[in-house]
């Protein structure tokens, strides 16, 4: 219990700092879109690129692990999108945003520390493969789905392919994903000063994102949004890990520590940049509220899960 508190408390602390800074005008609310774009266009792409480009893909691959995590995430995304579309009638763009929230885990800032607390040694292979699935499969599928729905709306049925291609090819996260993957596969490297600059940008991603999340909560009401928020929270914290656990029954040869790691990563709350990434689609307030509530609920769900896994 204490380990979970020590991991989650700093996240809430920075969210509260962001809330207070905006609430008392230390940071103008009008500055939040600029800070969001800093994270989305600079810090987060740098983080994704640095992590992917430095991954020794050939050395860490475990097909069963990758398949279970990817398939369970894609099933969760599909279920969330379908239920959101059918129950809340908000359109497929909003449904896609909710699907991203239900499948993209906070593996870097919560998942890996929880894993360290659980095993007392760094299970780096599991962490790297989780990041690979999230950044190479789950996030691109979610963003491409949203961009396709937006492109379909923007094009009015004309030139859909070109509209969608333009939106996807100019998305900074997808550019970072593709670039990082290319650098990893071909074992390329950046000049030392550029790499250190990217490192500095990457280090700011989490803290600035959490400050923006807290600031985005000023004046936000969950009234009218409680049902979709609970849908995303339940899908992320319960449906995703349950599907992963069921799929693990098909992989009896997978090492036990990797099985535990898959379930732990699947059970994490969504990534801290969720309101930043999906705020570009007009859903920042919803995403910030959903992130806050899901992270609070994860304290209880993770406590139960870790006790069960011990």
Tab-separated table of N, CA, C and O in Angstrom, residues 208-283:
chain	number	residue	atom	x	y	z
A	208	UNK	N	5.607	19.068	-17.154
A	208	UNK	CA	4.799	20.105	-17.799
A	208	UNK	C	3.401	19.562	-18.114
A	208	UNK	O	2.398	20.267	-17.939
A	209	UNK	N	3.328	18.314	-18.554
A	209	UNK	CA	2.021	17.717	-18.853
A	209	UNK	C	1.146	17.685	-17.609
A	209	UNK	O	-0.058	18.004	-17.670
A	210	UNK	N	1.708	17.322	-16.469
A	210	UNK	CA	0.924	17.257	-15.233
A	210	UNK	C	0.487	18.643	-14.774
A	210	UNK	O	-0.632	18.817	-14.265
A	211	UNK	N	1.356	19.645	-14.950
A	211	UNK	CA	0.970	21.026	-14.623
A	211	UNK	C	-0.194	21.470	-15.500
A	211	UNK	O	-1.167	22.077	-15.023
A	212	UNK	N	-0.134	21.163	-16.778
A	212	UNK	CA	-1.213	21.519	-17.702
A	212	UNK	C	-2.504	20.789	-17.328
A	212	UNK	O	-3.592	21.365	-17.370
A	213	UNK	N	-2.384	19.528	-16.954
A	213	UNK	CA	-3.564	18.764	-16.551
A	213	UNK	C	-4.242	19.430	-15.355
A	213	UNK	O	-5.459	19.615	-15.330
A	214	UNK	N	-3.441	19.784	-14.340
A	214	UNK	CA	-4.007	20.456	-13.172
A	214	UNK	C	-4.648	21.782	-13.533
A	214	UNK	O	-5.764	22.082	-13.091
A	215	UNK	N	-3.961	22.565	-14.366
A	215	UNK	CA	-4.537	23.849	-14.788
A	215	UNK	C	-5.804	23.683	-15.588
A	215	UNK	O	-6.733	24.500	-15.483
A	216	UNK	N	-5.887	22.619	-16.369
A	216	UNK	CA	-7.078	22.371	-17.192
A	216	UNK	C	-8.301	22.030	-16.358
A	216	UNK	O	-9.435	22.107	-16.847
A	217	UNK	N	-8.091	21.656	-15.089
A	217	UNK	CA	-9.207	21.284	-14.228
A	217	UNK	C	-9.908	22.492	-13.619
A	217	UNK	O	-11.005	22.352	-13.068
A	218	UNK	N	-9.281	23.668	-13.723
A	218	UNK	CA	-9.907	24.878	-13.179
A	218	UNK	C	-11.189	25.181	-13.946
A	218	UNK	O	-11.180	25.343	-15.167
A	219	UNK	N	-12.299	25.238	-13.237
A	219	UNK	CA	-13.584	25.536	-13.867
A	219	UNK	C	-14.225	24.361	-14.567
A	219	UNK	O	-15.291	24.504	-15.172
A	220	UNK	N	-13.591	23.176	-14.490
A	220	UNK	CA	-14.142	21.997	-15.169
A	220	UNK	C	-15.188	21.335	-14.285
A	220	UNK	O	-15.013	21.189	-13.081
A	221	UNK	N	-16.286	20.961	-14.889
A	221	UNK	CA	-17.330	20.212	-14.194
A	221	UNK	C	-17.517	18.877	-14.889
A	221	UNK	O	-17.553	18.804	-16.116
A	222	UNK	N	-17.626	17.806	-14.088
A	222	UNK	CA	-17.863	16.493	-14.678
A	222	UNK	C	-19.346	16.234	-14.877
A	222	UNK	O	-19.731	15.167	-15.355
A	223	UNK	N	-20.180	17.203	-14.509
A	223	UNK	CA	-21.617	17.044	-14.693
A	223	UNK	C	-21.918	16.855	-16.182
A	223	UNK	O	-21.488	17.627	-17.031
A	224	UNK	N	-22.651	15.796	-16.480
A	224	UNK	CA	-22.964	15.484	-17.870
A	224	UNK	C	-21.922	14.622	-18.548
A	224	UNK	O	-22.134	14.122	-19.642
A	225	UNK	N	-20.752	14.470	-17.884
A	225	UNK	CA	-19.681	13.655	-18.455
A	225	UNK	C	-19.376	12.431	-17.607
A	225	UNK	O	-18.482	11.658	-17.946
A	226	UNK	N	-20.096	12.255	-16.503
A	226	UNK	CA	-19.745	11.200	-15.565
A	226	UNK	C	-19.837	9.815	-16.201
A	226	UNK	O	-18.962	8.972	-15.994
A	227	UNK	N	-20.873	9.574	-16.991
A	227	UNK	CA	-21.051	8.245	-17.596
A	227	UNK	C	-19.909	7.888	-18.552
A	227	UNK	O	-19.321	6.806	-18.428
A	228	UNK	N	-19.547	8.771	-19.512
A	228	UNK	CA	-18.405	8.426	-20.375
A	228	UNK	C	-17.084	8.342	-19.625
A	228	UNK	O	-16.218	7.535	-19.973
A	229	UNK	N	-16.917	9.151	-18.573
A	229	UNK	CA	-15.697	9.074	-17.768
A	229	UNK	C	-15.599	7.701	-17.094
A	229	UNK	O	-14.549	7.056	-17.109
A	230	UNK	N	-16.715	7.246	-16.538
A	230	UNK	CA	-16.719	5.938	-15.880
A	230	UNK	C	-16.513	4.817	-16.894
A	230	UNK	O	-15.873	3.807	-16.585
A	231	UNK	N	-17.043	4.983	-18.095
A	231	UNK	CA	-16.819	3.974	-19.140
A	231	UNK	C	-15.333	3.827	-19.417
A	231	UNK	O	-14.800	2.702	-19.466
A	232	UNK	N	-14.641	4.948	-19.604
A	232	UNK	CA	-13.203	4.909	-19.890
A	232	UNK	C	-12.440	4.340	-18.700
A	232	UNK	O	-11.530	3.513	-18.863
A	233	UNK	N	-12.800	4.764	-17.484
A	233	UNK	CA	-12.103	4.293	-16.289
A	233	UNK	C	-12.248	2.783	-16.107
A	233	UNK	O	-11.267	2.080	-15.830
A	234	UNK	N	-13.463	2.280	-16.275
A	234	UNK	CA	-13.694	0.842	-16.123
A	234	UNK	C	-12.970	0.056	-17.215
A	234	UNK	O	-12.357	-0.978	-16.957
A	235	UNK	N	-13.018	0.572	-18.442
A	235	UNK	CA	-12.332	-0.101	-19.545
A	235	UNK	C	-10.829	-0.159	-19.293
A	235	UNK	O	-10.185	-1.183	-19.522
A	236	UNK	N	-10.263	0.965	-18.796
A	236	UNK	CA	-8.808	1.026	-18.594
A	236	UNK	C	-8.346	0.185	-17.427
A	236	UNK	O	-7.343	-0.538	-17.508
A	237	UNK	N	-9.055	0.281	-16.302
A	237	UNK	CA	-8.577	-0.334	-15.062
A	237	UNK	C	-9.039	-1.770	-14.864
A	237	UNK	O	-8.421	-2.510	-14.096
A	238	UNK	N	-10.119	-2.159	-15.543
A	238	UNK	CA	-10.672	-3.494	-15.321
A	238	UNK	C	-10.712	-4.328	-16.602
A	238	UNK	O	-10.178	-5.437	-16.662
A	239	UNK	N	-11.334	-3.778	-17.664
A	239	UNK	CA	-11.525	-4.564	-18.884
A	239	UNK	C	-10.189	-4.932	-19.519
A	239	UNK	O	-9.955	-6.106	-19.866
A	240	UNK	N	-9.292	-3.974	-19.675
A	240	UNK	CA	-7.988	-4.216	-20.300
A	240	UNK	C	-7.204	-5.315	-19.568
A	240	UNK	O	-6.787	-6.311	-20.186
A	241	UNK	N	-6.986	-5.202	-18.245
A	241	UNK	CA	-6.223	-6.271	-17.574
A	241	UNK	C	-6.942	-7.619	-17.542
A	241	UNK	O	-6.280	-8.668	-17.585
A	242	UNK	N	-8.268	-7.608	-17.483
A	242	UNK	CA	-9.008	-8.876	-17.488
A	242	UNK	C	-8.828	-9.592	-18.830
A	242	UNK	O	-8.586	-10.809	-18.880
A	243	UNK	N	-8.930	-8.840	-19.934
A	243	UNK	CA	-8.724	-9.443	-21.261
A	243	UNK	C	-7.297	-9.967	-21.383
A	243	UNK	O	-7.058	-11.067	-21.902
A	244	UNK	N	-6.330	-9.194	-20.889
A	244	UNK	CA	-4.933	-9.642	-20.934
A	244	UNK	C	-4.753	-10.932	-20.140
A	244	UNK	O	-4.070	-11.864	-20.592
A	245	UNK	N	-5.372	-10.991	-18.952
A	245	UNK	CA	-5.254	-12.197	-18.121
A	245	UNK	C	-5.860	-13.413	-18.820
A	245	UNK	O	-5.311	-14.522	-18.752
A	246	UNK	N	-6.980	-13.224	-19.511
A	246	UNK	CA	-7.619	-14.326	-20.227
A	246	UNK	C	-6.750	-14.797	-21.394
A	246	UNK	O	-6.611	-16.000	-21.633
A	247	UNK	N	-6.140	-13.848	-22.107
A	247	UNK	CA	-5.280	-14.220	-23.229
A	247	UNK	C	-4.023	-14.942	-22.765
A	247	UNK	O	-3.458	-15.759	-23.497
A	248	UNK	N	-3.594	-14.667	-21.541
A	248	UNK	CA	-2.407	-15.338	-21.009
A	248	UNK	C	-2.629	-16.840	-20.841
A	248	UNK	O	-1.661	-17.610	-20.783
A	249	UNK	N	-3.881	-17.258	-20.756
A	249	UNK	CA	-4.185	-18.683	-20.669
A	249	UNK	C	-3.743	-19.426	-21.926
A	249	UNK	O	-3.552	-20.644	-21.903
A	250	UNK	N	-3.581	-18.663	-23.016
A	250	UNK	CA	-3.160	-19.264	-24.283
A	250	UNK	C	-1.643	-19.325	-24.412
A	250	UNK	O	-1.133	-19.805	-25.426
A	251	UNK	N	-0.927	-18.820	-23.407
A	251	UNK	CA	0.545	-18.760	-23.492
A	251	UNK	C	1.170	-19.423	-22.268
A	251	UNK	O	1.821	-18.745	-21.454
A	252	UNK	N	1.007	-20.729	-22.099
A	252	UNK	CA	1.536	-21.401	-20.896
A	252	UNK	C	3.056	-21.371	-20.788
A	252	UNK	O	3.606	-21.519	-19.694
A	253	UNK	N	3.750	-21.183	-21.895
A	253	UNK	CA	5.219	-21.210	-21.858
A	253	UNK	C	5.841	-19.860	-21.501
A	253	UNK	O	7.050	-19.770	-21.293
A	254	UNK	N	5.053	-18.799	-21.420
A	254	UNK	CA	5.620	-17.493	-21.089
A	254	UNK	C	6.109	-17.487	-19.641
A	254	UNK	O	5.416	-17.970	-18.746
A	255	UNK	N	7.291	-16.920	-19.375
A	255	UNK	CA	7.788	-16.821	-17.996
A	255	UNK	C	6.794	-16.102	-17.090
A	255	UNK	O	6.143	-15.136	-17.517
A	256	UNK	N	6.692	-16.540	-15.845
A	256	UNK	CA	5.686	-16.015	-14.924
A	256	UNK	C	5.850	-14.519	-14.683
A	256	UNK	O	4.861	-13.785	-14.576
A	257	UNK	N	7.111	-14.050	-14.604
A	257	UNK	CA	7.308	-12.617	-14.341
A	257	UNK	C	6.808	-11.752	-15.495
A	257	UNK	O	6.311	-10.644	-15.281
A	258	UNK	N	6.894	-12.253	-16.727
A	258	UNK	CA	6.374	-11.509	-17.865
A	258	UNK	C	4.842	-11.506	-17.857
A	258	UNK	O	4.213	-10.515	-18.251
A	259	UNK	N	4.238	-12.605	-17.418
A	259	UNK	CA	2.774	-12.634	-17.304
A	259	UNK	C	2.287	-11.589	-16.307
A	259	UNK	O	1.329	-10.858	-16.564
A	260	UNK	N	2.968	-11.519	-15.173
A	260	UNK	CA	2.605	-10.522	-14.162
A	260	UNK	C	2.793	-9.112	-14.723
A	260	UNK	O	1.962	-8.225	-14.515
A	261	UNK	N	3.888	-8.903	-15.453
A	261	UNK	CA	4.170	-7.578	-16.011
A	261	UNK	C	3.087	-7.144	-16.996
A	261	UNK	O	2.665	-5.977	-16.992
A	262	UNK	N	2.623	-8.054	-17.852
A	262	UNK	CA	1.561	-7.711	-18.810
A	262	UNK	C	0.329	-7.216	-18.076
A	262	UNK	O	-0.265	-6.190	-18.436
A	263	UNK	N	-0.082	-7.939	-17.038
A	263	UNK	CA	-1.287	-7.562	-16.295
A	263	UNK	C	-1.085	-6.223	-15.592
A	263	UNK	O	-1.978	-5.369	-15.589
A	264	UNK	N	0.097	-6.022	-15.001
A	264	UNK	CA	0.365	-4.762	-14.298
A	264	UNK	C	0.318	-3.582	-15.259
A	264	UNK	O	-0.330	-2.558	-14.977
A	265	UNK	N	0.973	-3.695	-16.407
A	265	UNK	CA	0.962	-2.582	-17.366
A	265	UNK	C	-0.454	-2.330	-17.902
A	265	UNK	O	-0.855	-1.182	-18.097
A	266	UNK	N	-1.205	-3.398	-18.145
A	266	UNK	CA	-2.575	-3.225	-18.641
A	266	UNK	C	-3.461	-2.536	-17.618
A	266	UNK	O	-4.415	-1.835	-17.983
A	267	UNK	N	-3.162	-2.710	-16.331
A	267	UNK	CA	-4.010	-2.175	-15.260
A	267	UNK	C	-3.663	-0.744	-14.857
A	267	UNK	O	-4.326	-0.175	-13.981
A	268	UNK	N	-2.652	-0.152	-15.485
A	268	UNK	CA	-2.266	1.217	-15.155
A	268	UNK	C	-3.328	2.221	-15.611
A	268	UNK	O	-4.055	1.971	-16.570
A	269	UNK	N	-3.430	3.370	-14.935
A	269	UNK	CA	-4.253	4.459	-15.491
A	269	UNK	C	-3.652	4.957	-16.798
A	269	UNK	O	-2.514	4.608	-17.144
A	270	UNK	N	-4.402	5.760	-17.533
A	270	UNK	CA	-3.901	6.214	-18.829
A	270	UNK	C	-2.705	7.151	-18.689
A	270	UNK	O	-2.473	7.728	-17.629
A	271	UNK	N	-1.940	7.289	-19.784
A	271	UNK	CA	-0.728	8.101	-19.793
A	271	UNK	C	-1.048	9.540	-19.428
A	271	UNK	O	-2.107	10.071	-19.731
A	272	UNK	N	-0.083	10.180	-18.748
A	272	UNK	CA	-0.316	11.512	-18.201
A	272	UNK	C	-0.521	12.576	-19.268
A	272	UNK	O	-1.051	13.656	-18.985
A	273	UNK	N	-0.117	12.303	-20.497
A	273	UNK	CA	-0.291	13.279	-21.579
A	273	UNK	C	-1.612	13.106	-22.324
A	273	UNK	O	-1.805	13.716	-23.373
A	274	UNK	N	-2.498	12.293	-21.800
A	274	UNK	CA	-3.786	12.057	-22.450
A	274	UNK	C	-4.534	13.364	-22.765
A	274	UNK	O	-5.001	13.558	-23.899
A	275	UNK	N	-4.651	14.307	-21.803
A	275	UNK	CA	-5.346	15.568	-22.134
A	275	UNK	C	-4.591	16.413	-23.149
A	275	UNK	O	-5.202	17.228	-23.840
A	276	UNK	N	-3.262	16.227	-23.227
A	276	UNK	CA	-2.470	16.997	-24.184
A	276	UNK	C	-2.690	16.435	-25.592
A	276	UNK	O	-2.994	17.164	-26.538
A	277	UNK	N	-2.526	15.112	-25.709
A	277	UNK	CA	-2.632	14.470	-27.014
A	277	UNK	C	-4.043	14.620	-27.584
A	277	UNK	O	-4.223	15.017	-28.738
A	278	UNK	N	-5.047	14.310	-26.778
A	278	UNK	CA	-6.425	14.337	-27.270
A	278	UNK	C	-7.088	15.698	-27.089
A	278	UNK	O	-8.207	15.907	-27.570
A	279	UNK	N	-6.399	16.612	-26.393
A	279	UNK	CA	-6.923	17.976	-26.304
A	279	UNK	C	-6.953	18.660	-27.657
A	279	UNK	O	-7.724	19.608	-27.880
A	280	UNK	N	-6.125	18.186	-28.584
A	280	UNK	CA	-6.113	18.719	-29.940
A	280	UNK	C	-7.428	18.463	-30.668
A	280	UNK	O	-7.715	19.081	-31.683
A	281	UNK	N	-8.241	17.555	-30.142
A	281	UNK	CA	-9.518	17.215	-30.774
A	281	UNK	C	-10.696	17.806	-30.000
A	281	UNK	O	-11.829	17.333	-30.106
A	282	UNK	N	-10.414	18.849	-29.196
A	282	UNK	CA	-11.471	19.556	-28.484
A	282	UNK	C	-11.967	18.862	-27.234
A	282	UNK	O	-13.047	19.173	-26.735
A	283	UNK	N	-11.167	17.934	-26.676
A	283	UNK	CA	-11.624	17.147	-25.537
A	283	UNK	C	-10.700	17.293	-24.326
A	283	UNK	O	-10.649	16.394	-23.490
